[in-house]
């Protein structure tokens, strides 16, 4: 018999965040007697029919340049059909949570489109839509929305609202604050817990002699216990995995499938094992500039499948030192011992299933090396879970504050913006000793890394350029770098004669391509390694010139730090300028006083403004295509403002008119971005 307290819960997820929130919502609903019938949006008309539902909750993300995730494409095609009547969803009441990242110009664009379309077709909201921003932490918006949603659903189904499970924590807060005020620290010892204090109420157990609460230089000192009262905490994730250590010989895991052959995000091809043929440094050996490498891969096996401007993904592996440090920190005796995962028989988690991207059986070393993201930013629910496993009450309470709604500002500042990870947490809170199952359950999937192709369409040698970024040390974990870029950098420095293969695949949603009409002008804006895909564009244009095709103008705006040290692809760009595949080249270097004095430009936005008349003429009168590649957080927004400024000043547009013009350029796919954080 169908539940009378049922609603449809659907999610559209590219990297798993929407799915994780939807699954959390299922658990929260189950606790109050509500049946959340959960489905992926890709299953529309197979597992659910939206117009036949009366109560619907949607959790959906944004990917690319405001595009829908792959799993929501069918759903979007279905509801945006022009033939649908204006009252098509008149019987549907819904609420929506959209996920996005304000570092990108089209923040939450797709969730807004879905929300607007549902309203256009007659649906009504039983709870206003909310839109969460990953740039400051999704939890900051998602948690209050979930709380409000549960209360609204309980009202609809005439059920008791969720019970307050924060009372015990808040009752303990005063005791912990009193405890902290009585701490007497012996400089010869690191213990911070008075022997006379009874810790039974909080389950403190034995104290940890290396407590971080005595470390005055720790970033955790910014967490103040004095400013917090009546904490509102997220639900603690339910445990559901059991790890069985098999009494057999260790098994070599080298031959296991990549993440258990689970579908990879944005995958548009199978995974190719691709030889690395060459690595060399593009930038000079100058400490004042970012080290930039060019890697060349032999892609003969799939060269016909990509175009210039496309991107591809490289399968990442966690840093070996970090894996060993973490497993040692978790007190794993033999990381290579064969283990088998199963769903715990006594779990309270509804519809619990093992992560499909983990090989099983396997070893903990393989799982933590290839399947789990050790550098992801912990969600607030993870903070609360870690707090449960702290022996030091001060550390426990600090983690609870980070997990709380009242601690959102400090969580954003010292966790999200600082991009801290589980490694940081376990280093900063040494009394925290979670079981290994806890991390397997709650760490997200390790995702491949995406790179722009710096080669012509169909070239058998696929090139990629990247800057090597140094990451902050975590205790003994020093000289840390990006997972993939660090791997290539080590290959480069070790002068390996026979370079290894890397696993790669081509990606979906490839919109960063040359226009089909080669006579259209191009405005290319690519500071730093953002110039990489434009090398492929210019090589394609060179081939067209050789074939006698008439080409439109092509302007390239490039910038970096020092002309003598990081003028990337200088010879290539000058060659294309001489050939005519590039018609104008404008450069700037932000830390090169000589060049700044000569050109009057420090950044690419200065160059765009200097060429205001030409840029505006090409866009407005010749239907030019604009391509922007590089940093999303600052550069892409600044370029958008510069383009808007140029169009407004050259054409006399009002503020509202220029916003409309730029929006239409994006809608017409004449303003394209390939940007990253």
XYZ file of C-alpha atoms in Angstrom:
677
model
C 0.000 0.000 0.000
C 1.411 3.380 -1.003
C 2.438 5.753 1.747
C 0.030 8.652 2.374
C 3.027 10.801 3.396
C 4.897 10.550 0.111
C 6.446 13.080 -2.237
C 8.633 12.875 -5.331
C 12.275 13.842 -4.799
C 14.377 14.258 -7.953
C 17.976 15.374 -8.417
C 20.232 16.380 -11.285
C 23.896 15.948 -10.461
C 27.147 16.078 -12.409
C 29.722 15.443 -9.701
C 27.477 14.000 -6.982
C 26.690 16.998 -4.758
C 22.998 17.251 -5.647
C 22.632 13.516 -5.223
C 24.299 13.628 -1.795
C 21.944 16.382 -0.596
C 18.923 14.490 -1.936
C 20.045 11.316 -0.163
C 20.499 13.243 3.080
C 16.976 14.565 2.663
C 15.668 11.000 2.295
C 17.178 10.133 5.685
C 15.822 13.261 7.362
C 12.332 12.598 5.986
C 12.421 8.954 7.050
C 13.029 9.994 10.657
C 9.752 11.940 10.764
C 7.687 9.372 8.879
C 7.766 10.872 5.380
C 8.532 8.757 2.307
C 10.790 10.589 -0.142
C 10.499 8.742 -3.456
C 13.950 9.576 -4.862
C 14.930 9.423 -8.548
C 17.547 10.888 -10.858
C 16.146 13.436 -13.342
C 17.515 11.276 -16.159
C 14.783 8.729 -15.336
C 11.906 11.053 -16.270
C 9.080 9.142 -17.977
C 10.756 5.858 -17.036
C 10.488 5.933 -13.250
C 8.337 9.022 -12.727
C 5.984 11.318 -14.646
C 6.325 14.833 -13.315
C 2.932 16.174 -14.407
C 1.207 13.322 -12.560
C 2.789 14.261 -9.238
C 1.195 16.596 -6.729
C 4.200 17.264 -4.464
C 7.733 17.516 -5.858
C 11.140 18.527 -4.495
C 13.996 19.191 -6.935
C 17.713 19.434 -6.132
C 19.732 20.380 -9.202
C 23.176 21.761 -9.991
C 24.787 23.864 -12.709
C 27.778 22.878 -14.818
C 29.883 24.520 -17.505
C 28.703 27.965 -18.570
C 25.356 27.772 -16.775
C 24.486 24.498 -18.493
C 22.423 21.627 -17.084
C 24.262 18.579 -15.755
C 24.279 15.598 -18.113
C 21.692 13.810 -15.980
C 19.221 16.703 -16.394
C 19.475 17.159 -20.176
C 16.532 14.886 -21.008
C 14.418 16.471 -18.278
C 15.160 19.982 -19.570
C 14.356 19.065 -23.175
C 11.093 17.605 -21.901
C 9.848 20.631 -19.929
C 11.064 23.376 -22.272
C 8.981 22.153 -25.236
C 7.031 25.075 -26.658
C 3.959 22.903 -27.240
C 3.289 22.456 -23.518
C 0.149 24.223 -22.241
C 0.462 27.047 -19.735
C -1.334 24.947 -17.124
C 0.641 21.761 -17.829
C 1.961 21.555 -14.254
C -1.033 23.213 -12.581
C -1.488 20.287 -10.175
C 2.182 20.303 -9.127
C 3.353 21.959 -5.921
C 7.118 22.044 -5.608
C 10.238 23.442 -3.999
C 13.684 23.629 -5.530
C 17.261 23.857 -4.303
C 19.757 24.991 -6.921
C 23.514 24.522 -6.594
C 26.071 26.737 -8.289
C 29.311 28.642 -7.814
C 29.409 32.452 -7.855
C 32.988 32.338 -9.116
C 31.329 31.780 -12.495
C 29.327 34.437 -14.319
C 26.251 32.248 -14.814
C 25.900 31.267 -11.181
C 22.959 28.859 -10.712
C 21.707 29.643 -14.223
C 20.159 26.250 -14.891
C 18.273 25.942 -11.556
C 16.842 29.420 -12.182
C 15.763 28.321 -15.673
C 14.028 25.242 -14.255
C 12.307 27.289 -11.555
C 11.104 29.894 -14.064
C 9.873 27.231 -16.487
C 7.874 25.384 -13.830
C 6.155 28.620 -12.840
C 5.466 29.420 -16.506
C 3.712 26.060 -16.850
C 1.423 26.582 -13.868
C 3.308 24.892 -11.017
C 3.132 26.550 -7.592
C 5.730 26.656 -4.834
C 4.849 25.294 -1.412
C 8.270 26.611 -0.280
C 10.303 29.288 -2.093
C 13.257 28.081 -4.155
C 16.739 28.540 -2.690
C 20.080 28.772 -4.447
C 23.292 27.623 -2.748
C 26.755 28.935 -3.582
C 29.718 26.562 -3.493
C 32.086 29.554 -3.380
C 31.066 30.198 0.231
C 29.832 26.702 1.132
C 26.681 24.974 -0.085
C 25.682 24.073 3.467
C 25.124 27.715 4.396
C 21.987 27.812 2.232
C 21.221 24.086 1.946
C 20.857 23.461 5.695
C 18.213 26.144 6.394
C 16.364 25.132 3.229
C 16.255 21.484 4.338
C 15.037 22.515 7.801
C 12.323 24.714 6.294
C 11.402 21.980 3.843
C 10.968 19.399 6.592
C 8.763 21.741 8.577
C 6.679 22.505 5.481
C 6.297 18.809 4.629
C 5.318 17.980 8.201
C 2.681 20.686 7.988
C 1.334 19.311 4.696
C 1.167 15.733 6.025
C 0.017 16.824 9.508
C 3.005 15.217 11.219
C 4.993 16.351 14.228
C 7.946 18.558 13.238
C 11.495 17.187 13.579
C 12.656 16.853 17.171
C 15.484 19.034 18.393
C 18.517 16.771 18.606
C 20.787 19.690 19.538
C 19.717 19.958 23.189
C 22.365 17.589 24.515
C 25.116 19.426 22.694
C 23.914 22.820 23.923
C 23.558 21.549 27.469
C 27.160 20.407 27.280
C 28.365 23.722 25.875
C 28.380 25.471 29.245
C 30.219 22.552 30.828
C 32.852 22.600 28.100
C 33.286 26.377 28.354
C 33.668 26.014 32.117
C 36.161 23.200 31.543
C 38.204 25.331 29.159
C 38.297 28.201 31.637
C 39.812 25.849 34.255
C 42.549 24.458 32.046
C 45.978 24.566 33.626
C 48.639 23.868 31.033
C 51.900 22.373 32.169
C 54.585 23.449 29.663
C 56.315 20.101 30.099
C 53.186 18.283 28.980
C 50.647 18.847 26.226
C 47.633 17.604 28.158
C 44.805 20.129 28.438
C 42.277 18.081 30.423
C 42.361 18.373 34.259
C 42.532 14.973 35.876
C 39.754 15.953 38.256
C 37.269 16.629 35.477
C 34.645 13.991 34.836
C 34.264 13.557 31.102
C 31.622 10.847 31.143
C 28.770 13.160 30.133
C 30.468 13.904 26.808
C 31.978 10.482 26.283
C 35.449 11.980 26.510
C 37.334 8.832 27.369
C 41.127 9.140 27.431
C 42.681 12.499 26.631
C 45.146 13.035 23.811
C 48.551 14.372 24.730
C 48.972 16.131 21.399
C 45.813 18.235 21.603
C 45.819 21.138 19.171
C 44.025 23.315 21.717
C 47.439 24.272 23.135
C 48.776 25.311 19.725
C 48.435 29.102 19.706
C 49.565 29.316 16.082
C 46.800 27.008 14.870
C 44.130 28.282 12.478
C 41.620 26.694 14.847
C 42.296 29.500 17.342
C 39.894 31.596 15.268
C 37.065 29.407 16.559
C 35.834 31.253 19.649
C 33.793 29.417 22.266
C 32.744 32.711 23.870
C 30.536 33.908 21.020
C 28.314 30.844 20.619
C 25.062 29.943 22.341
C 22.360 27.421 21.458
C 24.045 25.742 18.520
C 21.894 24.555 15.633
C 23.680 21.511 14.237
C 23.161 19.471 11.090
C 22.081 15.864 11.320
C 24.997 13.553 11.870
C 25.433 11.133 8.927
C 24.372 7.577 9.686
C 26.944 4.817 9.619
C 26.218 2.070 7.112
C 29.460 0.394 5.945
C 31.261 -2.560 7.514
C 34.859 -3.365 6.625
C 35.855 -7.016 6.788
C 39.574 -7.771 6.817
C 40.030 -10.954 4.826
C 42.332 -13.606 6.216
C 44.064 -14.144 2.894
C 47.281 -13.102 1.306
C 47.505 -9.513 0.154
C 46.105 -9.004 -3.301
C 47.776 -6.871 -5.955
C 45.296 -4.158 -6.897
C 47.174 -2.762 -9.904
C 44.885 -4.535 -12.356
C 41.608 -3.285 -10.903
C 39.288 -1.265 -13.132
C 39.331 2.522 -12.853
C 36.891 3.260 -10.014
C 35.114 -0.050 -10.526
C 34.171 0.964 -14.108
C 31.656 3.423 -12.671
C 30.522 6.045 -15.207
C 32.910 8.993 -15.128
C 31.572 12.578 -15.034
C 31.319 14.325 -18.428
C 32.614 11.174 -20.143
C 32.170 11.218 -23.919
C 34.539 8.378 -24.727
C 36.055 5.347 -23.121
C 39.198 5.708 -21.009
C 42.386 5.602 -23.070
C 45.769 4.648 -21.655
C 47.798 7.365 -23.350
C 51.611 7.574 -23.585
C 53.331 10.743 -22.383
C 55.822 11.597 -25.133
C 57.368 14.819 -23.868
C 57.360 17.332 -21.008
C 59.153 20.651 -21.153
C 59.039 23.972 -19.355
C 57.389 26.900 -21.157
C 58.310 29.558 -18.600
C 61.813 30.637 -17.690
C 63.459 29.430 -14.479
C 62.379 32.571 -12.659
C 60.952 32.375 -9.102
C 58.932 35.556 -9.686
C 56.646 33.797 -12.194
C 54.575 30.632 -12.081
C 56.305 27.553 -13.393
C 54.475 26.452 -16.549
C 54.888 23.073 -18.230
C 53.799 21.769 -21.620
C 52.909 18.072 -21.723
C 52.546 16.176 -24.988
C 50.475 12.975 -25.189
C 50.290 10.465 -28.017
C 46.570 10.381 -28.793
C 46.778 8.491 -32.094
C 44.082 6.156 -30.823
C 41.429 8.888 -30.545
C 42.771 11.870 -32.529
C 39.774 11.919 -34.857
C 37.382 12.342 -31.933
C 38.293 15.852 -30.745
C 38.304 19.421 -32.061
C 40.466 22.391 -31.146
C 39.105 24.100 -28.030
C 37.815 20.838 -26.556
C 38.801 19.690 -23.096
C 39.629 16.237 -21.782
C 39.948 14.631 -18.375
C 42.895 12.885 -16.773
C 42.223 10.234 -14.131
C 43.735 11.463 -10.876
C 45.391 9.552 -8.060
C 45.911 10.890 -4.575
C 49.401 11.824 -3.461
C 51.042 8.671 -2.130
C 52.486 10.457 0.907
C 49.061 11.801 1.854
C 47.460 8.371 1.538
C 50.075 6.740 3.773
C 49.888 9.592 6.311
C 46.111 9.351 6.505
C 45.986 5.563 6.855
C 48.639 5.716 9.565
C 46.630 8.463 11.282
C 43.578 6.156 11.156
C 45.674 3.423 12.786
C 45.469 1.078 9.798
C 48.035 -1.653 10.404
C 48.354 -3.038 6.877
C 47.072 -0.696 4.120
C 47.533 -3.400 1.484
C 45.533 -6.092 3.244
C 42.531 -7.273 1.244
C 39.238 -5.939 2.607
C 35.613 -6.444 1.693
C 32.963 -3.767 2.169
C 29.344 -4.535 2.962
C 26.252 -2.709 4.172
C 25.987 -3.098 7.931
C 23.125 -5.325 8.957
C 22.113 -2.962 11.770
C 22.353 0.324 9.867
C 19.552 2.843 10.299
C 20.299 4.385 6.919
C 17.421 3.887 4.508
C 18.247 2.374 1.095
C 21.908 2.115 2.020
C 24.143 1.002 -0.856
C 27.906 0.809 -1.230
C 29.587 3.533 -3.306
C 29.598 2.192 -6.858
C 32.965 3.812 -7.643
C 34.878 1.656 -5.120
C 36.313 -1.683 -6.191
C 35.168 -4.406 -3.829
C 37.000 -6.378 -2.584
C 40.087 -4.214 -2.606
C 42.635 -2.778 -0.179
C 42.323 0.360 1.908
C 45.377 1.707 0.134
C 43.679 1.291 -3.246
C 40.412 2.792 -2.012
C 42.057 5.875 -0.533
C 44.465 6.254 -3.461
C 42.013 6.004 -6.340
C 38.413 6.420 -5.182
C 38.112 9.014 -2.393
C 38.881 12.737 -2.589
C 41.226 13.507 0.300
C 41.473 17.189 -0.645
C 37.766 18.013 -0.817
C 36.384 20.618 1.579
C 34.541 18.811 4.399
C 30.828 19.556 4.635
C 29.325 20.684 7.913
C 27.805 17.263 8.498
C 31.311 15.807 8.318
C 32.455 18.335 10.946
C 29.754 17.163 13.304
C 30.671 13.550 12.659
C 34.338 14.251 13.383
C 33.323 15.985 16.614
C 31.806 12.702 17.831
C 35.218 11.054 17.572
C 37.179 13.665 19.558
C 38.518 12.807 23.001
C 39.474 16.416 23.767
C 36.245 18.311 24.687
C 37.624 21.634 23.427
C 38.407 20.135 20.039
C 35.002 18.477 20.045
C 33.222 21.746 20.683
C 35.234 23.640 18.073
C 34.235 21.111 15.447
C 30.623 21.392 16.570
C 30.829 25.171 16.153
C 32.209 24.735 12.636
C 29.316 22.416 11.848
C 26.662 24.721 13.316
C 24.516 27.329 11.626
C 25.857 29.931 14.075
C 29.417 29.073 13.018
C 28.782 29.614 9.300
C 30.967 32.719 9.049
C 34.016 31.141 10.651
C 33.396 27.902 8.700
C 33.395 29.885 5.474
C 36.534 31.814 6.420
C 38.812 29.118 7.800
C 37.489 26.029 6.013
C 35.843 26.915 2.680
C 37.906 29.927 1.649
C 41.124 28.338 2.931
C 40.153 25.129 1.086
C 40.971 22.876 4.023
C 40.532 19.124 3.758
C 40.129 16.058 5.938
C 43.941 16.030 6.144
C 43.896 19.508 7.704
C 41.152 18.477 10.117
C 42.915 15.387 11.393
C 46.181 17.303 11.738
C 44.594 20.245 13.579
C 42.422 18.064 15.850
C 44.758 15.286 16.973
C 42.326 13.812 19.507
C 39.911 13.053 16.673
C 40.142 9.378 15.758
C 37.330 8.375 13.407
C 37.094 4.777 12.198
C 38.136 4.162 8.625
C 34.526 3.296 7.744
C 33.526 6.868 8.615
C 35.776 8.322 5.902
C 34.798 5.761 3.285
C 31.161 6.670 3.891
C 31.570 10.443 3.862
C 34.487 11.444 1.659
C 33.301 12.277 -1.867
C 34.419 10.538 -5.007
C 37.845 11.452 -6.386
C 37.073 13.193 -9.674
C 39.250 13.394 -12.800
C 40.937 16.705 -13.633
C 39.946 18.612 -16.787
C 42.391 20.335 -19.154
C 41.994 22.368 -22.340
C 43.527 20.940 -25.493
C 46.271 23.108 -27.034
C 46.351 21.279 -30.367
C 44.658 21.514 -33.759
C 41.632 19.351 -34.479
C 42.617 15.746 -35.089
C 46.296 16.237 -34.239
C 47.860 12.981 -33.065
C 49.977 14.800 -30.498
C 47.699 16.259 -27.855
C 49.236 19.153 -25.918
C 48.234 20.646 -22.589
C 49.760 23.556 -20.688
C 49.417 24.222 -16.969
C 50.996 26.174 -14.136
C 52.440 24.202 -11.237
C 50.725 25.427 -8.065
C 52.313 24.888 -4.672
C 49.874 24.022 -1.870
C 50.233 24.806 1.853
C 52.094 22.315 4.019
C 50.126 20.154 6.446
C 52.565 19.252 9.188
C 55.072 16.810 7.735
C 53.251 16.816 4.389
C 55.412 19.423 2.655
C 56.057 20.421 -0.979
C 52.472 19.606 -1.928
C 51.212 20.255 -5.460
C 48.170 19.481 -7.605
C 47.418 15.781 -8.041
C 47.882 15.592 -11.821
C 50.124 18.631 -12.312
C 52.326 17.497 -9.438
C 52.643 14.067 -11.043
C 53.769 15.614 -14.332
C 56.149 17.952 -12.503
C 57.808 15.006 -10.770
C 58.178 13.233 -14.127
C 59.825 16.360 -15.506
C 62.302 16.708 -12.649
C 63.146 13.037 -12.432
C 64.165 12.982 -16.125
C 62.434 9.647 -16.657
C 63.620 8.065 -19.903
C 60.461 6.042 -20.471
C 57.553 8.244 -19.466
C 54.482 6.355 -18.171
C 50.995 6.309 -19.645
C 48.136 8.337 -18.195
C 44.429 7.476 -18.334
C 42.380 10.081 -20.204
C 38.949 10.483 -21.773
C 37.147 13.096 -23.862
C 34.391 15.172 -22.281
C 30.793 16.014 -23.102
C 29.330 19.495 -23.537
C 32.105 20.790 -25.779
C 30.932 24.303 -26.659
C 34.288 26.084 -26.819
C 34.746 25.604 -30.555
C 35.380 27.795 -33.579
C 32.258 29.055 -35.376
C 31.141 27.119 -38.440
C 31.394 30.358 -40.455
C 35.136 31.012 -40.732
C 34.551 34.559 -41.992
C 33.283 35.680 -38.578
C 35.796 37.749 -36.565
C 37.261 36.250 -33.381
C 38.166 38.044 -30.160
C 40.351 35.710 -28.086
C 41.131 36.603 -24.464
C 43.496 34.230 -22.691
C 45.921 35.381 -19.980
C 48.412 32.881 -18.609
C 47.733 29.274 -19.554
C 44.320 30.455 -20.759
C 46.024 31.004 -24.108
C 46.428 27.230 -24.577
C 43.194 26.397 -26.488
C 43.779 29.378 -28.781
C 46.957 27.718 -30.053
C 44.700 24.963 -31.384
C 42.339 27.578 -32.880
C 45.222 29.268 -34.696
C 46.558 25.956 -35.995
C 43.098 25.179 -37.405
C 42.951 28.624 -39.006
C 46.363 28.026 -40.526
C 45.030 24.895 -42.234
C 42.024 26.844 -43.514
C 44.297 29.516 -44.954
C 46.331 26.867 -46.748
C 43.067 25.549 -48.217
C 42.179 29.018 -49.532
C 39.340 29.699 -47.075
C 38.600 33.371 -46.364
C 39.005 34.099 -42.664
C 37.614 36.860 -40.484
C 39.816 39.017 -38.296
C 41.357 37.407 -35.221
C 42.423 39.467 -32.209
C 44.275 37.857 -29.314
C 44.659 39.524 -25.916
C 47.336 37.794 -23.835
C 48.778 38.699 -20.463
C 51.091 37.274 -17.836
C 53.635 38.539 -15.303
C 57.057 39.165 -16.892
C 57.663 39.373 -20.641
C 61.115 37.796 -20.529
C 60.020 34.920 -18.286
C 56.451 33.815 -19.012
C 55.471 35.002 -22.476
C 53.939 31.603 -23.215
C 53.897 30.305 -26.808
C 55.675 33.479 -27.942
C 57.240 31.943 -31.055
C 53.972 30.229 -32.026
C 51.983 33.437 -31.705
C 54.455 35.468 -33.727
C 54.487 32.793 -36.433
C 50.689 32.890 -36.705
C 50.825 36.680 -36.796
C 53.190 36.493 -39.753
C 51.037 33.888 -41.514
C 47.807 35.826 -41.059
C 45.977 33.167 -39.040
C 46.281 35.779 -36.255
C 45.695 39.356 -37.351
C 46.364 41.324 -34.147
C 48.274 40.392 -30.980
C 48.000 42.575 -27.869
C 50.085 41.698 -24.800
C 50.556 42.946 -21.257
C 52.676 41.853 -18.288
C 51.495 42.828 -14.834
C 54.873 42.730 -13.048
C 57.005 44.120 -15.857
C 57.358 47.869 -15.304
C 59.177 48.389 -18.605
C 56.357 46.796 -20.595
C 53.670 48.590 -18.556
C 55.323 51.954 -19.203
C 55.605 51.139 -22.900
C 52.028 49.945 -23.451
C 50.113 51.610 -20.637
C 48.442 48.251 -19.934
C 48.834 45.994 -16.917
C 46.016 43.483 -17.467
C 44.101 42.125 -20.459
C 41.140 44.276 -19.427
C 43.330 47.344 -20.017
C 44.133 46.067 -23.510
C 40.442 45.534 -24.264
C 39.627 49.096 -23.243
C 42.509 50.414 -25.345
C 40.982 48.695 -28.377
C 37.436 49.738 -27.458
C 36.398 51.048 -30.879
C 37.636 47.990 -32.787
C 36.257 45.510 -30.240
C 32.840 47.148 -30.266
C 32.788 47.392 -34.071
C 33.604 43.698 -34.489
C 30.961 42.618 -31.959
C 28.104 44.899 -32.995
C 28.684 45.316 -36.736
C 30.443 42.108 -37.761
C 28.939 39.574 -35.338
C 32.283 38.639 -33.797
C 32.647 35.661 -31.466
C 34.245 36.267 -28.052
C 36.252 33.496 -26.368
C 37.544 33.829 -22.799
C 39.778 31.231 -21.180
C 41.425 31.239 -17.763
C 40.614 32.123 -14.160
C 36.903 32.234 -13.291
C 37.196 33.846 -9.887
C 38.534 37.230 -11.003
C 39.660 37.415 -14.627
C 36.479 36.194 -16.317
C 34.325 38.614 -14.304
C 36.707 41.493 -15.008
C 36.663 40.705 -18.736
C 32.870 40.628 -18.700
C 32.886 44.090 -17.116
C 35.456 45.369 -19.638
C 33.426 44.095 -22.607
C 30.285 45.645 -21.119
C 32.110 48.955 -20.551
C 33.415 49.019 -24.134
C 29.993 48.302 -25.631
C 28.296 50.874 -23.417
C 30.747 53.722 -24.033
C 31.057 53.093 -27.776
C 27.324 52.698 -28.414
C 25.674 54.865 -25.778
C 23.808 51.979 -24.130
C 22.146 52.456 -20.750
C 23.122 50.131 -17.910
C 20.058 47.991 -18.549
C 20.640 47.897 -22.317
C 24.249 46.739 -22.082
C 23.257 43.955 -19.664
C 20.720 42.789 -22.240
C 23.258 42.977 -25.092
C 25.843 40.879 -23.234
C 23.182 38.378 -22.158
C 22.067 37.998 -25.763
C 25.671 37.428 -26.852
C 25.845 34.541 -24.402
C 22.464 33.149 -25.461
C 23.551 33.279 -29.121
C 26.748 31.390 -28.134
C 28.862 34.318 -29.329
C 30.346 34.900 -25.864
C 31.968 31.663 -24.719
C 34.012 30.865 -21.662
C 36.329 28.028 -20.704
C 37.167 29.004 -17.149
C 38.235 27.343 -13.931
C 38.808 28.151 -10.260
